[in-house]
Short mmCIF file of C-alpha atoms in Angstrom, two decimals:
data_model
loop_
_atom_site.label_atom_id
_atom_site.label_comp_id
_atom_site.label_asym_id
_atom_site.label_seq_id
_atom_site.Cartn_x
_atom_site.Cartn_y
_atom_site.Cartn_z
CA MET N 205 35.52 14.39 74.45
CA MET N 206 34.43 11.13 76.32
CA ILE N 207 32.00 8.57 74.64
CA LYS N 208 28.97 8.49 76.74
CA TYR N 209 26.38 6.90 74.37
CA ASP N 210 26.13 3.88 72.17
CA TYR N 211 24.19 5.72 69.69
CA ILE N 212 23.22 9.32 68.96
CA ILE N 213 19.91 9.47 67.08
CA ILE N 214 19.33 12.41 64.93
CA GLY N 215 15.71 13.11 64.62
CA ALA N 216 12.81 12.64 67.07
CA GLY N 217 10.35 11.50 64.66
CA LEU N 218 8.86 7.77 64.15
CA PHE N 219 12.12 6.40 62.85
CA GLY N 220 14.25 7.70 65.62
CA SER N 221 11.72 6.97 68.31
CA VAL N 222 11.38 3.35 67.32
CA PHE N 223 15.15 2.67 67.08
CA ALA N 224 15.75 4.44 70.38
CA HIS N 225 13.22 2.56 72.20
CA GLU N 226 14.46 -0.88 70.88
CA ALA N 227 18.13 0.11 71.64
CA THR N 228 17.27 1.21 75.08
CA LYS N 229 15.30 -1.92 75.81
CA ARG N 230 18.40 -3.95 74.89
CA GLY N 231 20.67 -2.00 77.42
CA LYS N 232 22.11 0.42 74.83
CA LYS N 233 22.47 4.12 75.89
CA CYS N 234 20.90 6.59 73.40
CA LEU N 235 20.77 10.36 72.94
CA VAL N 236 18.31 11.75 70.67
CA VAL N 237 18.62 15.27 69.22
CA ASP N 238 16.19 17.26 67.17
CA LYS N 239 16.31 20.83 65.83
CA ARG N 240 12.71 21.35 66.31
CA ASN N 241 11.40 22.24 69.82
CA HIS N 242 9.16 19.12 69.95
CA ILE N 243 9.23 15.35 69.57
CA GLY N 244 7.25 13.12 67.08
CA GLY N 245 8.60 14.80 63.78
CA ASN N 246 5.76 15.38 61.29
CA VAL N 247 3.27 13.28 63.35
CA PHE N 248 3.49 15.72 66.15
CA SER N 249 0.12 16.90 67.64
CA ASP N 250 -0.58 19.95 69.73
CA GLU N 251 -3.56 20.53 71.75
CA ILE N 252 -5.62 23.62 71.11
CA GLU N 253 -9.03 24.16 72.49
CA GLY N 254 -9.01 20.39 73.87
CA ILE N 255 -8.51 19.21 70.31
CA ASN N 256 -5.34 17.35 69.24
CA VAL N 257 -4.36 19.39 66.05
CA HIS N 258 -2.07 17.52 63.55
CA LYS N 259 0.47 20.38 63.05
CA TYR N 260 2.08 19.00 59.94
CA GLY N 261 -1.10 17.81 58.24
CA PRO N 262 -3.37 14.83 58.81
CA HIS N 263 -1.92 11.51 59.84
CA ILE N 264 -4.12 8.39 59.76
CA PHE N 265 -2.43 5.42 60.94
CA HIS N 266 -3.27 2.38 58.82
CA THR N 267 -1.49 -0.88 58.04
CA SER N 268 -2.03 -4.66 57.32
CA ASN N 269 1.34 -5.31 58.97
CA GLN N 270 0.45 -7.35 61.92
CA ARG N 271 3.73 -6.85 63.65
CA VAL N 272 3.71 -3.30 63.37
CA TRP N 273 0.03 -2.89 64.39
CA ASP N 274 0.93 -5.09 67.73
CA TYR N 275 4.07 -3.06 68.25
CA ILE N 276 2.50 0.30 68.05
CA ASN N 277 -0.50 -0.67 70.42
CA GLN N 278 1.93 -1.28 73.27
CA PHE N 279 2.31 2.56 73.58
CA VAL N 280 -1.04 3.81 72.95
CA GLU N 281 -4.73 2.72 72.60
CA PHE N 282 -6.30 3.49 69.14
CA SER N 283 -9.81 4.81 68.55
CA ARG N 284 -11.57 3.47 65.56
CA PHE N 285 -11.34 5.97 62.65
CA THR N 286 -12.23 5.32 58.93
CA TYR N 287 -10.72 7.81 56.63
CA MET N 288 -13.45 9.08 54.28
CA PRO N 289 -12.43 12.32 52.74
CA ILE N 290 -14.71 14.43 50.59
CA ALA N 291 -13.89 16.12 47.31
CA ASN N 292 -15.26 19.47 46.66
CA TYR N 293 -15.16 20.69 43.04
CA ASN N 294 -16.74 24.32 42.75
CA GLY N 295 -19.41 23.27 45.41
CA GLU N 296 -20.03 19.64 43.94
CA LEU N 297 -19.24 17.23 46.73
CA TYR N 298 -17.93 13.61 45.73
CA ASN N 299 -16.80 10.72 47.80
CA LEU N 300 -13.12 9.61 47.75
CA PRO N 301 -11.61 7.19 46.69
CA PHE N 302 -13.44 6.89 43.53
CA ASN N 303 -16.21 4.41 44.15
CA MET N 304 -19.93 3.82 43.22
CA ASN N 305 -21.03 6.88 45.52
CA THR N 306 -18.71 9.09 43.37
CA PHE N 307 -20.04 7.49 39.91
CA ASN N 308 -23.54 7.89 40.89
CA LYS N 309 -23.13 11.59 41.77
CA MET N 310 -21.19 12.41 38.60
CA TRP N 311 -23.20 10.20 36.02
CA GLY N 312 -26.25 8.78 37.76
CA THR N 313 -24.95 5.28 37.35
CA ILE N 314 -26.30 2.65 39.83
CA THR N 315 -24.70 -0.76 39.19
CA PRO N 316 -21.14 -1.69 38.81
CA ASP N 317 -21.61 -2.68 35.21
CA GLU N 318 -23.18 0.79 34.38
CA ALA N 319 -20.25 2.44 35.91
CA ARG N 320 -17.76 0.30 34.27
CA LEU N 321 -19.22 1.10 30.92
CA LYS N 322 -19.27 4.99 31.72
CA ILE N 323 -15.56 4.92 32.45
CA GLU N 324 -14.70 2.88 29.65
CA GLU N 325 -16.64 5.15 27.37
CA HIS N 326 -14.77 8.20 28.57
CA ARG N 327 -11.39 6.45 28.63
CA ALA N 328 -11.83 5.18 25.03
CA SER N 329 -12.52 8.57 23.63
CA HIS N 330 -9.13 10.11 24.69
CA LYS N 331 -6.98 6.93 24.95
CA THR N 332 -3.29 7.19 24.35
CA ASP N 333 -1.03 4.24 23.46
CA ALA N 334 2.04 5.65 25.18
CA PRO N 335 1.11 8.31 27.65
CA ALA N 336 3.79 11.18 27.73
CA ASN N 337 2.58 13.06 30.94
CA LEU N 338 0.36 12.67 33.81
CA GLU N 339 -2.59 14.10 32.08
CA GLU N 340 -2.53 11.42 29.37
CA GLN N 341 -1.88 8.76 31.92
CA ALA N 342 -4.70 9.88 34.38
CA ILE N 343 -7.29 9.89 31.41
CA ASN N 344 -6.10 6.42 30.26
CA LEU N 345 -6.84 5.13 33.66
CA VAL N 346 -10.14 6.70 34.62
CA GLY N 347 -11.53 8.91 31.69
CA VAL N 348 -11.92 12.63 31.25
CA ASP N 349 -14.64 13.52 33.65
CA ILE N 350 -13.11 12.08 36.73
CA TYR N 351 -9.77 13.64 35.64
CA GLU N 352 -11.07 17.13 35.00
CA LYS N 353 -13.20 17.21 38.14
CA LEU N 354 -11.14 15.27 40.82
CA ILE N 355 -7.61 15.06 39.74
CA LYS N 356 -6.27 17.86 37.48
CA GLY N 357 -6.66 20.94 39.80
CA TYR N 358 -5.80 19.26 42.92
CA THR N 359 -2.57 17.64 41.29
CA GLN N 360 -1.50 20.90 39.64
CA LYS N 361 -1.60 22.65 43.06
CA GLN N 362 0.08 19.66 44.90
CA TRP N 363 3.09 19.77 42.45
CA GLY N 364 2.99 23.39 41.19
CA ARG N 365 3.25 22.25 37.68
CA LEU N 366 0.66 21.70 34.88
CA CYS N 367 -0.37 18.11 34.51
CA VAL N 368 0.94 18.07 31.01
CA ASP N 369 4.27 18.94 32.46
CA LEU N 370 4.40 16.20 34.96
CA PRO N 371 5.93 12.77 34.20
CA ALA N 372 3.25 9.84 33.71
CA PHE N 373 4.96 7.63 36.28
CA ILE N 374 3.69 9.97 39.19
CA ILE N 375 0.25 8.16 38.65
CA LYS N 376 0.96 4.42 38.09
CA ARG N 377 -2.57 3.39 39.04
CA LEU N 378 -5.69 5.14 40.52
CA PRO N 379 -7.99 3.27 42.90
CA VAL N 380 -11.39 2.53 41.33
CA ARG N 381 -13.78 0.71 43.42
CA PHE N 382 -17.07 -0.75 42.28
CA THR N 383 -18.57 -0.74 45.56
CA TYR N 384 -20.47 1.81 47.84
CA ASP N 385 -17.59 1.90 50.26
CA ASN N 386 -15.88 5.34 51.20
CA ASN N 387 -13.11 3.84 53.16
CA TYR N 388 -10.05 5.39 51.68
CA PHE N 389 -7.58 2.57 52.89
CA ASN N 390 -7.86 -1.03 52.17
CA ASP N 391 -5.61 -1.90 55.19
CA LYS N 392 -6.84 -4.26 57.84
CA TYR N 393 -6.10 -1.79 60.80
CA GLN N 394 -6.72 1.90 60.91
CA GLY N 395 -7.10 4.47 63.62
CA ILE N 396 -5.86 7.54 65.55
CA PRO N 397 -4.11 7.27 68.84
CA ILE N 398 -6.14 8.39 71.81
CA GLY N 399 -4.56 11.49 73.11
CA GLY N 400 -2.62 12.05 69.99
CA TYR N 401 0.57 11.04 68.38
CA THR N 402 2.83 13.08 70.92
CA LYS N 403 1.55 10.89 73.69
CA MET N 404 2.51 7.89 71.70
CA VAL N 405 6.01 9.10 71.05
CA GLU N 406 6.56 10.17 74.67
CA ARG N 407 6.10 6.77 75.64
CA MET N 408 8.59 5.50 73.24
CA PHE N 409 11.04 7.80 74.63
CA ASP N 410 10.65 6.49 78.16
CA GLY N 411 14.06 6.15 79.59
CA VAL N 412 15.78 7.83 76.65
CA GLU N 413 17.80 11.11 76.88
CA VAL N 414 16.21 13.78 74.42
CA ARG N 415 17.71 17.09 73.42
CA LEU N 416 15.39 19.57 71.51
CA GLY N 417 16.13 22.68 69.65
CA VAL N 418 19.60 21.20 68.75
CA ASP N 419 20.97 21.58 65.30
CA TYR N 420 22.96 18.29 64.85
CA LEU N 421 24.67 19.69 61.62
CA ALA N 422 25.73 22.86 63.23
CA ASN N 423 27.34 20.86 66.13
CA LYS N 424 28.31 17.68 64.39
CA GLN N 425 31.75 17.37 65.47
CA ASN N 426 31.07 17.89 69.15
CA LEU N 427 27.96 15.54 69.05
CA ASP N 428 29.67 12.80 67.09
CA ALA N 429 32.46 12.49 69.68
CA LEU N 430 29.72 11.45 72.26
CA ALA N 431 28.63 8.34 70.69
CA LYS N 432 29.84 5.21 69.14
CA LYS N 433 27.53 5.37 66.20
CA VAL N 434 25.04 7.92 64.64
CA ILE N 435 21.65 7.05 63.38
CA TYR N 436 20.78 9.99 60.89
CA SER N 437 17.12 10.58 59.80
CA GLY N 438 17.72 14.09 58.59
CA ALA N 439 18.10 15.22 55.04
CA ILE N 440 20.88 13.06 53.29
CA ASP N 441 22.02 16.09 51.02
CA ALA N 442 22.30 18.27 54.11
CA PHE N 443 24.46 15.93 55.70
CA PHE N 444 27.01 16.20 52.87
CA ASP N 445 26.55 19.96 52.75
CA TYR N 446 24.75 19.76 49.30
CA ARG N 447 28.00 18.66 47.70
CA PHE N 448 26.24 17.63 44.38
CA GLY N 449 23.29 20.10 44.90
CA GLU N 450 19.97 20.03 46.74
CA LEU N 451 17.51 17.23 46.31
CA GLU N 452 13.99 18.65 45.36
CA TYR N 453 11.03 18.48 47.78
CA ARG N 454 7.52 19.94 47.88
CA SER N 455 6.58 21.94 50.99
CA LEU N 456 3.47 22.77 52.83
CA GLN N 457 2.10 25.79 54.53
CA PHE N 458 -0.79 25.57 57.23
CA GLU N 459 -3.16 28.48 58.05
CA ASN N 460 -4.88 27.59 61.29
CA GLU N 461 -8.17 29.01 62.67
CA ILE N 462 -10.11 28.41 65.73
CA LEU N 463 -13.94 28.75 65.12
CA ASP N 464 -16.60 29.58 67.32
CA THR N 465 -18.76 26.69 66.13
CA ASP N 466 -18.91 22.78 67.23
CA ASN N 467 -18.69 21.59 63.44
CA TYR N 468 -17.47 23.49 60.53
CA GLN N 469 -17.47 20.99 57.48
CA GLY N 470 -18.81 17.65 58.92
CA VAL N 471 -15.76 15.65 58.00
CA ALA N 472 -12.06 15.42 58.95
CA VAL N 473 -10.67 16.34 55.60
CA MET N 474 -12.29 17.98 52.61
CA ASN N 475 -10.05 18.33 49.37
CA TYR N 476 -10.59 21.23 46.99
CA THR N 477 -10.03 19.85 43.56
CA ASP N 478 -10.82 23.04 41.34
CA SER N 479 -7.82 25.10 40.17
CA GLU N 480 -9.13 28.40 41.66
CA THR N 481 -9.02 27.60 45.48
CA LEU N 482 -5.54 28.01 46.29
CA TYR N 483 -5.21 25.57 49.24
CA THR N 484 -5.74 21.79 48.48
CA ARG N 485 -7.53 20.86 51.54
CA ILE N 486 -9.24 21.82 54.68
CA ILE N 487 -8.61 19.57 57.87
CA GLU N 488 -11.18 19.98 60.77
CA HIS N 489 -9.03 17.99 63.54
CA LYS N 490 -11.71 17.29 66.06
CA HIS N 491 -13.43 14.77 63.59
CA PHE N 492 -10.34 12.49 63.85
CA GLU N 493 -11.51 11.70 67.42
CA PHE N 494 -15.10 12.28 67.45
CA GLY N 495 -14.71 15.61 69.36
CA THR N 496 -17.55 17.24 71.15
CA GLN N 497 -15.82 20.43 72.08
CA GLU N 498 -17.73 23.64 71.69
CA LYS N 499 -15.10 25.15 69.23
CA THR N 500 -13.37 23.68 66.30
CA VAL N 501 -9.90 24.27 64.97
CA ILE N 502 -9.27 24.07 61.03
CA SER N 503 -6.20 24.02 58.99
CA ARG N 504 -5.94 25.11 55.28
CA GLU N 505 -3.18 23.43 53.54
CA TYR N 506 -1.34 25.15 50.80
CA PRO N 507 1.34 23.39 48.81
CA MET N 508 4.41 25.30 48.29
CA PRO N 509 7.89 25.08 46.53
CA TRP N 510 10.77 24.14 48.79
CA SER N 511 13.77 25.99 49.54
CA ARG N 512 16.36 25.63 52.37
CA GLY N 513 14.81 26.30 55.70
CA ASP N 514 11.49 25.24 54.75
CA GLU N 515 10.03 21.82 55.87
CA PRO N 516 10.59 19.17 53.25
CA TYR N 517 7.50 17.12 52.96
CA TYR N 518 7.39 15.12 49.70
CA PRO N 519 10.35 14.15 47.72
CA VAL N 520 10.31 14.71 44.10
CA ASN N 521 11.23 11.25 42.85
CA ASP N 522 11.80 12.07 39.24
CA ASP N 523 14.75 10.94 37.17
CA LYS N 524 16.91 13.91 37.96
CA ASN N 525 16.55 13.71 41.57
CA ASN N 526 16.81 9.93 41.80
CA VAL N 527 20.26 10.23 39.99
CA LEU N 528 21.26 12.75 42.46
CA TYR N 529 20.20 10.81 45.40
CA GLY N 530 22.08 7.75 44.00
CA LYS N 531 25.37 10.03 44.24
CA TYR N 532 24.49 10.92 47.87
CA ARG N 533 23.69 7.17 48.77
CA GLU N 534 27.27 6.27 47.41
CA LEU N 535 28.72 8.75 49.93
CA ALA N 536 26.60 7.49 52.70
CA ALA N 537 27.97 3.85 52.13
CA LEU N 538 31.44 5.16 52.97
CA GLU N 539 30.32 6.46 56.27
CA SER N 540 31.23 3.55 58.53
CA ASN N 541 29.82 5.10 61.85
CA VAL N 542 26.58 6.60 60.46
CA ILE N 543 23.43 4.86 59.54
CA PHE N 544 20.89 6.72 57.18
CA GLY N 545 17.23 5.92 57.52
CA GLY N 546 13.69 7.35 57.29
CA ARG N 547 11.96 9.51 54.86
CA LEU N 548 14.71 12.27 54.54
CA GLY N 549 17.66 9.98 55.09
CA GLU N 550 16.53 7.57 52.30
CA TYR N 551 14.79 10.33 50.11
CA ARG N 552 11.68 8.36 49.63
CA TYR N 553 7.87 8.87 50.76
CA TYR N 554 7.23 6.48 53.46
CA ASP N 555 3.79 5.76 55.21
CA MET N 556 4.00 5.53 58.85
CA ASP N 557 3.91 1.76 59.26
CA GLN N 558 6.60 1.61 56.58
CA VAL N 559 8.84 3.92 58.65
CA ILE N 560 8.14 1.83 61.81
CA GLU N 561 8.88 -1.52 59.85
CA SER N 562 12.04 0.00 58.55
CA ALA N 563 13.23 1.04 62.08
CA LEU N 564 12.43 -2.45 63.39
CA GLN N 565 14.23 -4.17 60.65
CA LEU N 566 17.41 -1.85 61.38
CA ALA N 567 17.20 -2.56 65.14
CA GLU N 568 17.08 -6.26 64.50
CA SER N 569 20.21 -6.20 62.20
CA GLU N 570 22.15 -3.73 64.14
CA LEU N 571 21.37 -4.64 67.95
CA LEU N 572 22.32 -8.30 67.75
#
């Protein structure tokens, strides 16, 4: 087969779309393939009842990286949006991240000094010098009350394990703010693309050939023959046919519902931090864009164990999986015509701005 492209890019998500845009801009011919039937990867948004629904969970763009913010704004205008989720513990509502509003609701404290003393009191009563698991680490950081009501149940649902069975390093720190500020992120820039993420990615792919519903690994030999080089953002263990075994992920399932009301919960995201509620949060999508539609769309998010065929969301970066990834990374280094990148290709959790920065850096080094 004749070579027709400079690059074949596997994955139509943020990593692939940024690299494809940059390569095309520099005169390179690219082919993008994705086994899903849509572009955008996990940031894909689908319009339902006039509301942009985040199909794979809420994505709030936030960054302090000026270059990334300027870059992404060339494709779409962003609306102002400040992420202020609410925690629901058996009907008790608390502001997140942990701040003075949270502490006032929990203990009645008013001043930062009062809140500091209260947290220290709860930490000291159960302090562990060398925390052996996530529970001990979390209590060391914020004390028993916050742990029991706002961390324990949510975390156990998220990871599918008891907190005493999770390693301490999962929670290296917990944001505690002694201000009455409910803004979840500290980043300089924050927003939601007007019209949704799909519109943004469509513009990135302007002039780029995209084939959807194509399983690259099932057609690898024929597709590889079409291009000089492969940019691969799929699962690295799948690329090597799981030679050393599967890397571990956590997956998610979403239960979507259209409701005949204009406002179901009054906030974009409400976390359910008790153990009895099976889902971790309810997303009401219209609140990301100040929607005034007569109806609303909600999604209940259920953490699930991952197996082949499921969507891999969160890499389980414990010691066992990191050692396994190291073996695959050694194999990847031997692939002279394949570059691995993105969340699945590098087996690491990326925020959106980090994915974009990573793709831009690759473009700069690759497209000399």
